[in-house]
Amino acid sequence: MTHDDGRSDAAATDKEAPGGARTDRLERHRTGGARNSLWSWPDAKSPLVVVRNYVVIVLARICPSLALKNWLLSRIGVTVGTGVAWGLESTPDVFWPERITVGDHAIVGYDATLLCHEFLRDEYRLGDVVVEAGAMIGAGAVVLPGVTVGEGAQVAANSLVADDVPPDTTVAGVPAEVVSRAKETTDAGDEAGESDE
């Protein structure tokens, strides 16, 4: 069913669900027909561009040189800051890599995935992924479209990041939830220091 504002039931549900801020930022593209939206990918993105992106990403995934990885990924549109480190097998979005920004000295860990698209039953959604300066994405983590990982934030290994991560915060789990903030750690250290006096 489509609502007066053009949203489908799924989109209306997402807006009210936790993490709705991310889904509100996504561009929605309706697809028709009996098949799910993944069948419409050649209409959404040129197959030749996707093949080129795929080849470059495969090379970057296995390349041991961080400088070469950054160069390769920047050639397909990823915005790569100074000193970015991509772990082996890390994977930027193959369809829309140009929607990814990774800030200076950020780390994208082994086998982590940054997704800028979601193919659903009746629509596909697009959103930018931003990993700000000094942030760290742990091994095997997946960052969904529309998410910003704040400056100095940390995403634990194998987490699913479905909402923004505030700066200097650590998140973990599926879906990822806040487990600590830098200020809390500093405050705890200050209290321990005070009790020693």
JSON list of C-alpha atoms in Angstrom, two decimals:
[
{"chain": "A", "resi": 1, "resn": "MET", "atom": "CA", "xyz": [0.00, 0.00, 0.00]},
{"chain": "A", "resi": 2, "resn": "THR", "atom": "CA", "xyz": [1.19, 3.54, -0.78]},
{"chain": "A", "resi": 3, "resn": "HIS", "atom": "CA", "xyz": [0.45, 6.41, 1.62]},
{"chain": "A", "resi": 4, "resn": "ASP", "atom": "CA", "xyz": [-0.60, 9.95, 0.64]},
{"chain": "A", "resi": 5, "resn": "ASP", "atom": "CA", "xyz": [3.02, 11.11, 0.91]},
{"chain": "A", "resi": 6, "resn": "GLY", "atom": "CA", "xyz": [4.15, 8.40, -1.56]},
{"chain": "A", "resi": 7, "resn": "ARG", "atom": "CA", "xyz": [5.79, 6.12, 1.01]},
{"chain": "A", "resi": 8, "resn": "SER", "atom": "CA", "xyz": [5.16, 2.40, 0.90]},
{"chain": "A", "resi": 9, "resn": "ASP", "atom": "CA", "xyz": [4.14, 0.49, 4.06]},
{"chain": "A", "resi": 10, "resn": "ALA", "atom": "CA", "xyz": [7.78, -0.62, 4.42]},
{"chain": "A", "resi": 11, "resn": "ALA", "atom": "CA", "xyz": [9.03, 2.94, 4.21]},
{"chain": "A", "resi": 12, "resn": "ALA", "atom": "CA", "xyz": [6.41, 4.14, 6.70]},
{"chain": "A", "resi": 13, "resn": "THR", "atom": "CA", "xyz": [7.43, 1.38, 9.12]},
{"chain": "A", "resi": 14, "resn": "ASP", "atom": "CA", "xyz": [11.11, 2.22, 8.73]},
{"chain": "A", "resi": 15, "resn": "LYS", "atom": "CA", "xyz": [10.47, 5.85, 9.59]},
{"chain": "A", "resi": 16, "resn": "GLU", "atom": "CA", "xyz": [8.99, 4.88, 12.95]},
{"chain": "A", "resi": 17, "resn": "ALA", "atom": "CA", "xyz": [11.54, 2.12, 13.64]},
{"chain": "A", "resi": 18, "resn": "PRO", "atom": "CA", "xyz": [14.74, 2.65, 15.62]},
{"chain": "A", "resi": 19, "resn": "GLY", "atom": "CA", "xyz": [17.41, 4.03, 13.31]},
{"chain": "A", "resi": 20, "resn": "GLY", "atom": "CA", "xyz": [14.72, 5.88, 11.36]},
{"chain": "A", "resi": 21, "resn": "ALA", "atom": "CA", "xyz": [17.06, 8.88, 10.99]},
{"chain": "A", "resi": 22, "resn": "ARG", "atom": "CA", "xyz": [19.23, 6.85, 8.61]},
{"chain": "A", "resi": 23, "resn": "THR", "atom": "CA", "xyz": [16.32, 5.59, 6.57]},
{"chain": "A", "resi": 24, "resn": "ASP", "atom": "CA", "xyz": [14.83, 9.09, 6.34]},
{"chain": "A", "resi": 25, "resn": "ARG", "atom": "CA", "xyz": [18.01, 10.24, 4.56]},
{"chain": "A", "resi": 26, "resn": "LEU", "atom": "CA", "xyz": [17.92, 7.51, 1.91]},
{"chain": "A", "resi": 27, "resn": "GLU", "atom": "CA", "xyz": [16.86, 8.20, -1.66]},
{"chain": "A", "resi": 28, "resn": "ARG", "atom": "CA", "xyz": [14.05, 5.81, -2.60]},
{"chain": "A", "resi": 29, "resn": "HIS", "atom": "CA", "xyz": [13.60, 4.51, -6.15]},
{"chain": "A", "resi": 30, "resn": "ARG", "atom": "CA", "xyz": [10.42, 2.54, -6.79]},
{"chain": "A", "resi": 31, "resn": "THR", "atom": "CA", "xyz": [10.60, -0.45, -9.12]},
{"chain": "A", "resi": 32, "resn": "GLY", "atom": "CA", "xyz": [7.68, -2.16, -10.78]},
{"chain": "A", "resi": 33, "resn": "GLY", "atom": "CA", "xyz": [6.87, -5.62, -11.99]},
{"chain": "A", "resi": 34, "resn": "ALA", "atom": "CA", "xyz": [6.53, -9.01, -10.37]},
{"chain": "A", "resi": 35, "resn": "ARG", "atom": "CA", "xyz": [10.22, -9.40, -9.53]},
{"chain": "A", "resi": 36, "resn": "ASN", "atom": "CA", "xyz": [12.08, -7.81, -6.63]},
{"chain": "A", "resi": 37, "resn": "SER", "atom": "CA", "xyz": [14.09, -4.62, -7.14]},
{"chain": "A", "resi": 38, "resn": "LEU", "atom": "CA", "xyz": [17.45, -6.39, -7.55]},
{"chain": "A", "resi": 39, "resn": "TRP", "atom": "CA", "xyz": [16.30, -7.43, -11.03]},
{"chain": "A", "resi": 40, "resn": "SER", "atom": "CA", "xyz": [16.25, -3.74, -11.98]},
{"chain": "A", "resi": 41, "resn": "TRP", "atom": "CA", "xyz": [19.92, -3.07, -11.15]},
{"chain": "A", "resi": 42, "resn": "PRO", "atom": "CA", "xyz": [20.98, -2.70, -14.84]},
{"chain": "A", "resi": 43, "resn": "ASP", "atom": "CA", "xyz": [18.47, 0.16, -15.11]},
{"chain": "A", "resi": 44, "resn": "ALA", "atom": "CA", "xyz": [19.82, 1.76, -11.91]},
{"chain": "A", "resi": 45, "resn": "LYS", "atom": "CA", "xyz": [23.52, 1.61, -12.83]},
{"chain": "A", "resi": 46, "resn": "SER", "atom": "CA", "xyz": [25.38, 0.91, -16.04]},
{"chain": "A", "resi": 47, "resn": "PRO", "atom": "CA", "xyz": [26.53, -2.74, -16.09]},
{"chain": "A", "resi": 48, "resn": "LEU", "atom": "CA", "xyz": [29.86, -1.65, -17.62]},
{"chain": "A", "resi": 49, "resn": "VAL", "atom": "CA", "xyz": [30.48, 0.73, -14.70]},
{"chain": "A", "resi": 50, "resn": "VAL", "atom": "CA", "xyz": [29.60, -1.99, -12.19]},
{"chain": "A", "resi": 51, "resn": "VAL", "atom": "CA", "xyz": [32.01, -4.43, -13.89]},
{"chain": "A", "resi": 52, "resn": "ARG", "atom": "CA", "xyz": [34.77, -1.80, -13.84]},
{"chain": "A", "resi": 53, "resn": "ASN", "atom": "CA", "xyz": [34.08, -1.06, -10.16]},
{"chain": "A", "resi": 54, "resn": "TYR", "atom": "CA", "xyz": [34.08, -4.76, -9.33]},
{"chain": "A", "resi": 55, "resn": "VAL", "atom": "CA", "xyz": [37.45, -5.39, -10.99]},
{"chain": "A", "resi": 56, "resn": "VAL", "atom": "CA", "xyz": [39.03, -2.40, -9.22]},
{"chain": "A", "resi": 57, "resn": "ILE", "atom": "CA", "xyz": [37.55, -3.41, -5.86]},
{"chain": "A", "resi": 58, "resn": "VAL", "atom": "CA", "xyz": [38.79, -7.01, -6.22]},
{"chain": "A", "resi": 59, "resn": "LEU", "atom": "CA", "xyz": [42.29, -5.68, -6.93]},
{"chain": "A", "resi": 60, "resn": "ALA", "atom": "CA", "xyz": [42.09, -3.31, -3.95]},
{"chain": "A", "resi": 61, "resn": "ARG", "atom": "CA", "xyz": [40.81, -6.08, -1.65]},
{"chain": "A", "resi": 62, "resn": "ILE", "atom": "CA", "xyz": [43.88, -8.25, -2.23]},
{"chain": "A", "resi": 63, "resn": "CYS", "atom": "CA", "xyz": [46.48, -5.51, -2.64]},
{"chain": "A", "resi": 64, "resn": "PRO", "atom": "CA", "xyz": [48.89, -5.30, 0.34]},
{"chain": "A", "resi": 65, "resn": "SER", "atom": "CA", "xyz": [49.92, -1.70, -0.43]},
{"chain": "A", "resi": 66, "resn": "LEU", "atom": "CA", "xyz": [47.75, 0.84, 1.41]},
{"chain": "A", "resi": 67, "resn": "ALA", "atom": "CA", "xyz": [48.85, 3.65, -0.92]},
{"chain": "A", "resi": 68, "resn": "LEU", "atom": "CA", "xyz": [47.87, 1.61, -3.98]},
{"chain": "A", "resi": 69, "resn": "LYS", "atom": "CA", "xyz": [44.50, 0.66, -2.41]},
{"chain": "A", "resi": 70, "resn": "ASN", "atom": "CA", "xyz": [43.75, 4.33, -1.80]},
{"chain": "A", "resi": 71, "resn": "TRP", "atom": "CA", "xyz": [44.75, 5.23, -5.36]},
{"chain": "A", "resi": 72, "resn": "LEU", "atom": "CA", "xyz": [42.67, 2.42, -6.89]},
{"chain": "A", "resi": 73, "resn": "LEU", "atom": "CA", "xyz": [39.56, 3.24, -4.86]},
{"chain": "A", "resi": 74, "resn": "SER", "atom": "CA", "xyz": [39.84, 6.95, -5.59]},
{"chain": "A", "resi": 75, "resn": "ARG", "atom": "CA", "xyz": [39.84, 6.10, -9.33]},
{"chain": "A", "resi": 76, "resn": "ILE", "atom": "CA", "xyz": [36.28, 4.72, -9.00]},
{"chain": "A", "resi": 77, "resn": "GLY", "atom": "CA", "xyz": [35.02, 7.70, -7.00]},
{"chain": "A", "resi": 78, "resn": "VAL", "atom": "CA", "xyz": [35.64, 6.87, -3.34]},
{"chain": "A", "resi": 79, "resn": "THR", "atom": "CA", "xyz": [36.71, 10.03, -1.51]},
{"chain": "A", "resi": 80, "resn": "VAL", "atom": "CA", "xyz": [39.83, 8.90, 0.36]},
{"chain": "A", "resi": 81, "resn": "GLY", "atom": "CA", "xyz": [41.54, 11.12, 2.92]},
{"chain": "A", "resi": 82, "resn": "THR", "atom": "CA", "xyz": [45.23, 11.23, 3.81]},
{"chain": "A", "resi": 83, "resn": "GLY", "atom": "CA", "xyz": [46.61, 8.16, 5.55]},
{"chain": "A", "resi": 84, "resn": "VAL", "atom": "CA", "xyz": [43.47, 6.00, 5.19]},
{"chain": "A", "resi": 85, "resn": "ALA", "atom": "CA", "xyz": [44.12, 2.30, 5.87]},
{"chain": "A", "resi": 86, "resn": "TRP", "atom": "CA", "xyz": [41.97, -0.39, 4.22]},
{"chain": "A", "resi": 87, "resn": "GLY", "atom": "CA", "xyz": [42.39, -3.90, 5.59]},
{"chain": "A", "resi": 88, "resn": "LEU", "atom": "CA", "xyz": [42.69, -6.87, 3.26]},
{"chain": "A", "resi": 89, "resn": "GLU", "atom": "CA", "xyz": [39.34, -7.97, 1.84]},
{"chain": "A", "resi": 90, "resn": "SER", "atom": "CA", "xyz": [37.59, -4.72, 2.90]},
{"chain": "A", "resi": 91, "resn": "THR", "atom": "CA", "xyz": [34.85, -3.85, 0.41]},
{"chain": "A", "resi": 92, "resn": "PRO", "atom": "CA", "xyz": [33.38, -0.52, -0.59]},
{"chain": "A", "resi": 93, "resn": "ASP", "atom": "CA", "xyz": [30.02, -0.51, -2.38]},
{"chain": "A", "resi": 94, "resn": "VAL", "atom": "CA", "xyz": [30.44, -1.96, -5.89]},
{"chain": "A", "resi": 95, "resn": "PHE", "atom": "CA", "xyz": [27.46, -0.12, -7.38]},
{"chain": "A", "resi": 96, "resn": "TRP", "atom": "CA", "xyz": [27.91, 3.39, -5.94]},
{"chain": "A", "resi": 97, "resn": "PRO", "atom": "CA", "xyz": [31.47, 3.74, -4.56]},
{"chain": "A", "resi": 98, "resn": "GLU", "atom": "CA", "xyz": [31.33, 7.47, -5.33]},
{"chain": "A", "resi": 99, "resn": "ARG", "atom": "CA", "xyz": [28.92, 7.84, -2.39]},
{"chain": "A", "resi": 100, "resn": "ILE", "atom": "CA", "xyz": [31.63, 6.84, 0.13]},
{"chain": "A", "resi": 101, "resn": "THR", "atom": "CA", "xyz": [33.85, 9.32, 1.98]},
{"chain": "A", "resi": 102, "resn": "VAL", "atom": "CA", "xyz": [36.62, 8.09, 4.29]},
{"chain": "A", "resi": 103, "resn": "GLY", "atom": "CA", "xyz": [38.35, 10.82, 6.31]},
{"chain": "A", "resi": 104, "resn": "ASP", "atom": "CA", "xyz": [42.01, 11.29, 7.15]},
{"chain": "A", "resi": 105, "resn": "HIS", "atom": "CA", "xyz": [43.70, 8.46, 9.06]},
{"chain": "A", "resi": 106, "resn": "ALA", "atom": "CA", "xyz": [40.52, 6.37, 9.29]},
{"chain": "A", "resi": 107, "resn": "ILE", "atom": "CA", "xyz": [40.77, 2.58, 9.32]},
{"chain": "A", "resi": 108, "resn": "VAL", "atom": "CA", "xyz": [38.45, 0.20, 7.46]},
{"chain": "A", "resi": 109, "resn": "GLY", "atom": "CA", "xyz": [39.27, -3.20, 8.91]},
{"chain": "A", "resi": 110, "resn": "TYR", "atom": "CA", "xyz": [39.72, -6.66, 7.40]},
{"chain": "A", "resi": 111, "resn": "ASP", "atom": "CA", "xyz": [36.63, -7.83, 5.48]},
{"chain": "A", "resi": 112, "resn": "ALA", "atom": "CA", "xyz": [34.55, -4.77, 6.50]},
{"chain": "A", "resi": 113, "resn": "THR", "atom": "CA", "xyz": [31.85, -3.66, 4.05]},
{"chain": "A", "resi": 114, "resn": "LEU", "atom": "CA", "xyz": [30.59, -0.14, 3.33]},
{"chain": "A", "resi": 115, "resn": "LEU", "atom": "CA", "xyz": [27.20, -0.30, 1.56]},
{"chain": "A", "resi": 116, "resn": "CYS", "atom": "CA", "xyz": [25.55, 2.62, -0.21]},
{"chain": "A", "resi": 117, "resn": "HIS", "atom": "CA", "xyz": [22.54, 0.71, -1.55]},
{"chain": "A", "resi": 118, "resn": "GLU", "atom": "CA", "xyz": [19.75, -1.58, -0.40]},
{"chain": "A", "resi": 119, "resn": "PHE", "atom": "CA", "xyz": [17.71, -3.57, -2.90]},
{"chain": "A", "resi": 120, "resn": "LEU", "atom": "CA", "xyz": [14.30, -4.38, -1.39]},
{"chain": "A", "resi": 121, "resn": "ARG", "atom": "CA", "xyz": [11.15, -5.98, -2.80]},
{"chain": "A", "resi": 122, "resn": "ASP", "atom": "CA", "xyz": [9.55, -2.94, -4.47]},
{"chain": "A", "resi": 123, "resn": "GLU", "atom": "CA", "xyz": [12.30, -0.33, -4.32]},
{"chain": "A", "resi": 124, "resn": "TYR", "atom": "CA", "xyz": [15.98, 0.26, -3.99]},
{"chain": "A", "resi": 125, "resn": "ARG", "atom": "CA", "xyz": [17.47, 2.86, -1.65]},
{"chain": "A", "resi": 126, "resn": "LEU", "atom": "CA", "xyz": [20.68, 4.86, -1.89]},
{"chain": "A", "resi": 127, "resn": "GLY", "atom": "CA", "xyz": [22.58, 6.72, 0.80]},
{"chain": "A", "resi": 128, "resn": "ASP", "atom": "CA", "xyz": [26.01, 8.18, 1.41]},
{"chain": "A", "resi": 129, "resn": "VAL", "atom": "CA", "xyz": [28.41, 6.51, 3.84]},
{"chain": "A", "resi": 130, "resn": "VAL", "atom": "CA", "xyz": [30.81, 8.80, 5.68]},
{"chain": "A", "resi": 131, "resn": "VAL", "atom": "CA", "xyz": [33.63, 7.53, 7.88]},
{"chain": "A", "resi": 132, "resn": "GLU", "atom": "CA", "xyz": [35.07, 10.64, 9.50]},
{"chain": "A", "resi": 133, "resn": "ALA", "atom": "CA", "xyz": [38.70, 11.35, 10.36]},
{"chain": "A", "resi": 134, "resn": "GLY", "atom": "CA", "xyz": [40.35, 8.93, 12.76]},
{"chain": "A", "resi": 135, "resn": "ALA", "atom": "CA", "xyz": [37.36, 6.58, 12.92]},
{"chain": "A", "resi": 136, "resn": "MET", "atom": "CA", "xyz": [37.88, 2.81, 12.91]},
{"chain": "A", "resi": 137, "resn": "ILE", "atom": "CA", "xyz": [35.63, 0.15, 11.37]},
{"chain": "A", "resi": 138, "resn": "GLY", "atom": "CA", "xyz": [36.45, -3.26, 12.85]},
{"chain": "A", "resi": 139, "resn": "ALA", "atom": "CA", "xyz": [36.98, -6.50, 10.95]},
{"chain": "A", "resi": 140, "resn": "GLY", "atom": "CA", "xyz": [33.88, -7.97, 9.37]},
{"chain": "A", "resi": 141, "resn": "ALA", "atom": "CA", "xyz": [31.66, -5.00, 10.25]},
{"chain": "A", "resi": 142, "resn": "VAL", "atom": "CA", "xyz": [28.95, -3.85, 7.83]},
{"chain": "A", "resi": 143, "resn": "VAL", "atom": "CA", "xyz": [28.01, -0.18, 7.53]},
{"chain": "A", "resi": 144, "resn": "LEU", "atom": "CA", "xyz": [24.60, 0.41, 5.93]},
{"chain": "A", "resi": 145, "resn": "PRO", "atom": "CA", "xyz": [23.70, 3.21, 3.50]},
{"chain": "A", "resi": 146, "resn": "GLY", "atom": "CA", "xyz": [23.07, 6.66, 4.97]},
{"chain": "A", "resi": 147, "resn": "VAL", "atom": "CA", "xyz": [25.32, 6.12, 8.01]},
{"chain": "A", "resi": 148, "resn": "THR", "atom": "CA", "xyz": [27.96, 8.52, 9.28]},
{"chain": "A", "resi": 149, "resn": "VAL", "atom": "CA", "xyz": [30.64, 7.13, 11.61]},
{"chain": "A", "resi": 150, "resn": "GLY", "atom": "CA", "xyz": [31.81, 10.15, 13.58]},
{"chain": "A", "resi": 151, "resn": "GLU", "atom": "CA", "xyz": [35.33, 11.42, 14.06]},
{"chain": "A", "resi": 152, "resn": "GLY", "atom": "CA", "xyz": [37.38, 9.14, 16.31]},
{"chain": "A", "resi": 153, "resn": "ALA", "atom": "CA", "xyz": [34.52, 6.63, 16.67]},
{"chain": "A", "resi": 154, "resn": "GLN", "atom": "CA", "xyz": [35.12, 2.88, 16.78]},
{"chain": "A", "resi": 155, "resn": "VAL", "atom": "CA", "xyz": [32.95, 0.09, 15.39]},
{"chain": "A", "resi": 156, "resn": "ALA", "atom": "CA", "xyz": [33.64, -3.32, 16.93]},
{"chain": "A", "resi": 157, "resn": "ALA", "atom": "CA", "xyz": [34.35, -6.34, 14.75]},
{"chain": "A", "resi": 158, "resn": "ASN", "atom": "CA", "xyz": [31.36, -8.08, 13.15]},
{"chain": "A", "resi": 159, "resn": "SER", "atom": "CA", "xyz": [28.96, -5.26, 14.02]},
{"chain": "A", "resi": 160, "resn": "LEU", "atom": "CA", "xyz": [26.04, -4.13, 11.84]},
{"chain": "A", "resi": 161, "resn": "VAL", "atom": "CA", "xyz": [25.96, -0.33, 11.80]},
{"chain": "A", "resi": 162, "resn": "ALA", "atom": "CA", "xyz": [22.39, 0.71, 11.04]},
{"chain": "A", "resi": 163, "resn": "ASP", "atom": "CA", "xyz": [22.49, 4.21, 12.54]},
{"chain": "A", "resi": 164, "resn": "ASP", "atom": "CA", "xyz": [24.96, 7.06, 12.90]},
{"chain": "A", "resi": 165, "resn": "VAL", "atom": "CA", "xyz": [27.85, 6.62, 15.34]},
{"chain": "A", "resi": 166, "resn": "PRO", "atom": "CA", "xyz": [28.60, 9.78, 17.35]},
{"chain": "A", "resi": 167, "resn": "PRO", "atom": "CA", "xyz": [32.20, 11.05, 17.45]},
{"chain": "A", "resi": 168, "resn": "ASP", "atom": "CA", "xyz": [34.54, 9.41, 20.01]},
{"chain": "A", "resi": 169, "resn": "THR", "atom": "CA", "xyz": [32.04, 6.62, 20.67]},
{"chain": "A", "resi": 170, "resn": "THR", "atom": "CA", "xyz": [32.45, 2.84, 20.52]},
{"chain": "A", "resi": 171, "resn": "VAL", "atom": "CA", "xyz": [29.59, 0.73, 19.17]},
{"chain": "A", "resi": 172, "resn": "ALA", "atom": "CA", "xyz": [29.22, -3.04, 18.99]},
{"chain": "A", "resi": 173, "resn": "GLY", "atom": "CA", "xyz": [26.64, -5.67, 18.12]},
{"chain": "A", "resi": 174, "resn": "VAL", "atom": "CA", "xyz": [23.89, -6.49, 15.65]},
{"chain": "A", "resi": 175, "resn": "PRO", "atom": "CA", "xyz": [22.52, -3.90, 15.36]},
{"chain": "A", "resi": 176, "resn": "ALA", "atom": "CA", "xyz": [25.41, -1.86, 16.75]},
{"chain": "A", "resi": 177, "resn": "GLU", "atom": "CA", "xyz": [24.71, -0.02, 20.01]},
{"chain": "A", "resi": 178, "resn": "VAL", "atom": "CA", "xyz": [26.82, 2.36, 22.05]},
{"chain": "A", "resi": 179, "resn": "VAL", "atom": "CA", "xyz": [29.06, 0.53, 24.53]},
{"chain": "A", "resi": 180, "resn": "SER", "atom": "CA", "xyz": [31.26, 3.45, 25.60]},
{"chain": "A", "resi": 181, "resn": "ARG", "atom": "CA", "xyz": [32.05, 7.09, 24.99]},
{"chain": "A", "resi": 182, "resn": "ALA", "atom": "CA", "xyz": [35.50, 8.68, 25.25]},
{"chain": "A", "resi": 183, "resn": "LYS", "atom": "CA", "xyz": [34.24, 11.13, 27.92]},
{"chain": "A", "resi": 184, "resn": "GLU", "atom": "CA", "xyz": [32.96, 8.22, 30.06]},
{"chain": "A", "resi": 185, "resn": "THR", "atom": "CA", "xyz": [36.36, 6.53, 29.83]},
{"chain": "A", "resi": 186, "resn": "THR", "atom": "CA", "xyz": [38.13, 9.78, 30.73]},
{"chain": "A", "resi": 187, "resn": "ASP", "atom": "CA", "xyz": [35.70, 10.40, 33.62]},
{"chain": "A", "resi": 188, "resn": "ALA", "atom": "CA", "xyz": [36.25, 6.85, 34.94]},
{"chain": "A", "resi": 189, "resn": "GLY", "atom": "CA", "xyz": [40.02, 7.36, 34.78]},
{"chain": "A", "resi": 190, "resn": "ASP", "atom": "CA", "xyz": [39.70, 10.70, 36.60]},
{"chain": "A", "resi": 191, "resn": "GLU", "atom": "CA", "xyz": [37.62, 9.09, 39.35]},
{"chain": "A", "resi": 192, "resn": "ALA", "atom": "CA", "xyz": [40.15, 6.27, 39.74]},
{"chain": "A", "resi": 193, "resn": "GLY", "atom": "CA", "xyz": [42.93, 8.84, 40.03]},
{"chain": "A", "resi": 194, "resn": "GLU", "atom": "CA", "xyz": [40.99, 10.77, 42.66]},
{"chain": "A", "resi": 195, "resn": "SER", "atom": "CA", "xyz": [40.40, 7.63, 44.76]},
{"chain": "A", "resi": 196, "resn": "ASP", "atom": "CA", "xyz": [44.15, 6.93, 44.82]},
{"chain": "A", "resi": 197, "resn": "GLU", "atom": "CA", "xyz": [44.84, 10.24, 46.57]}
]
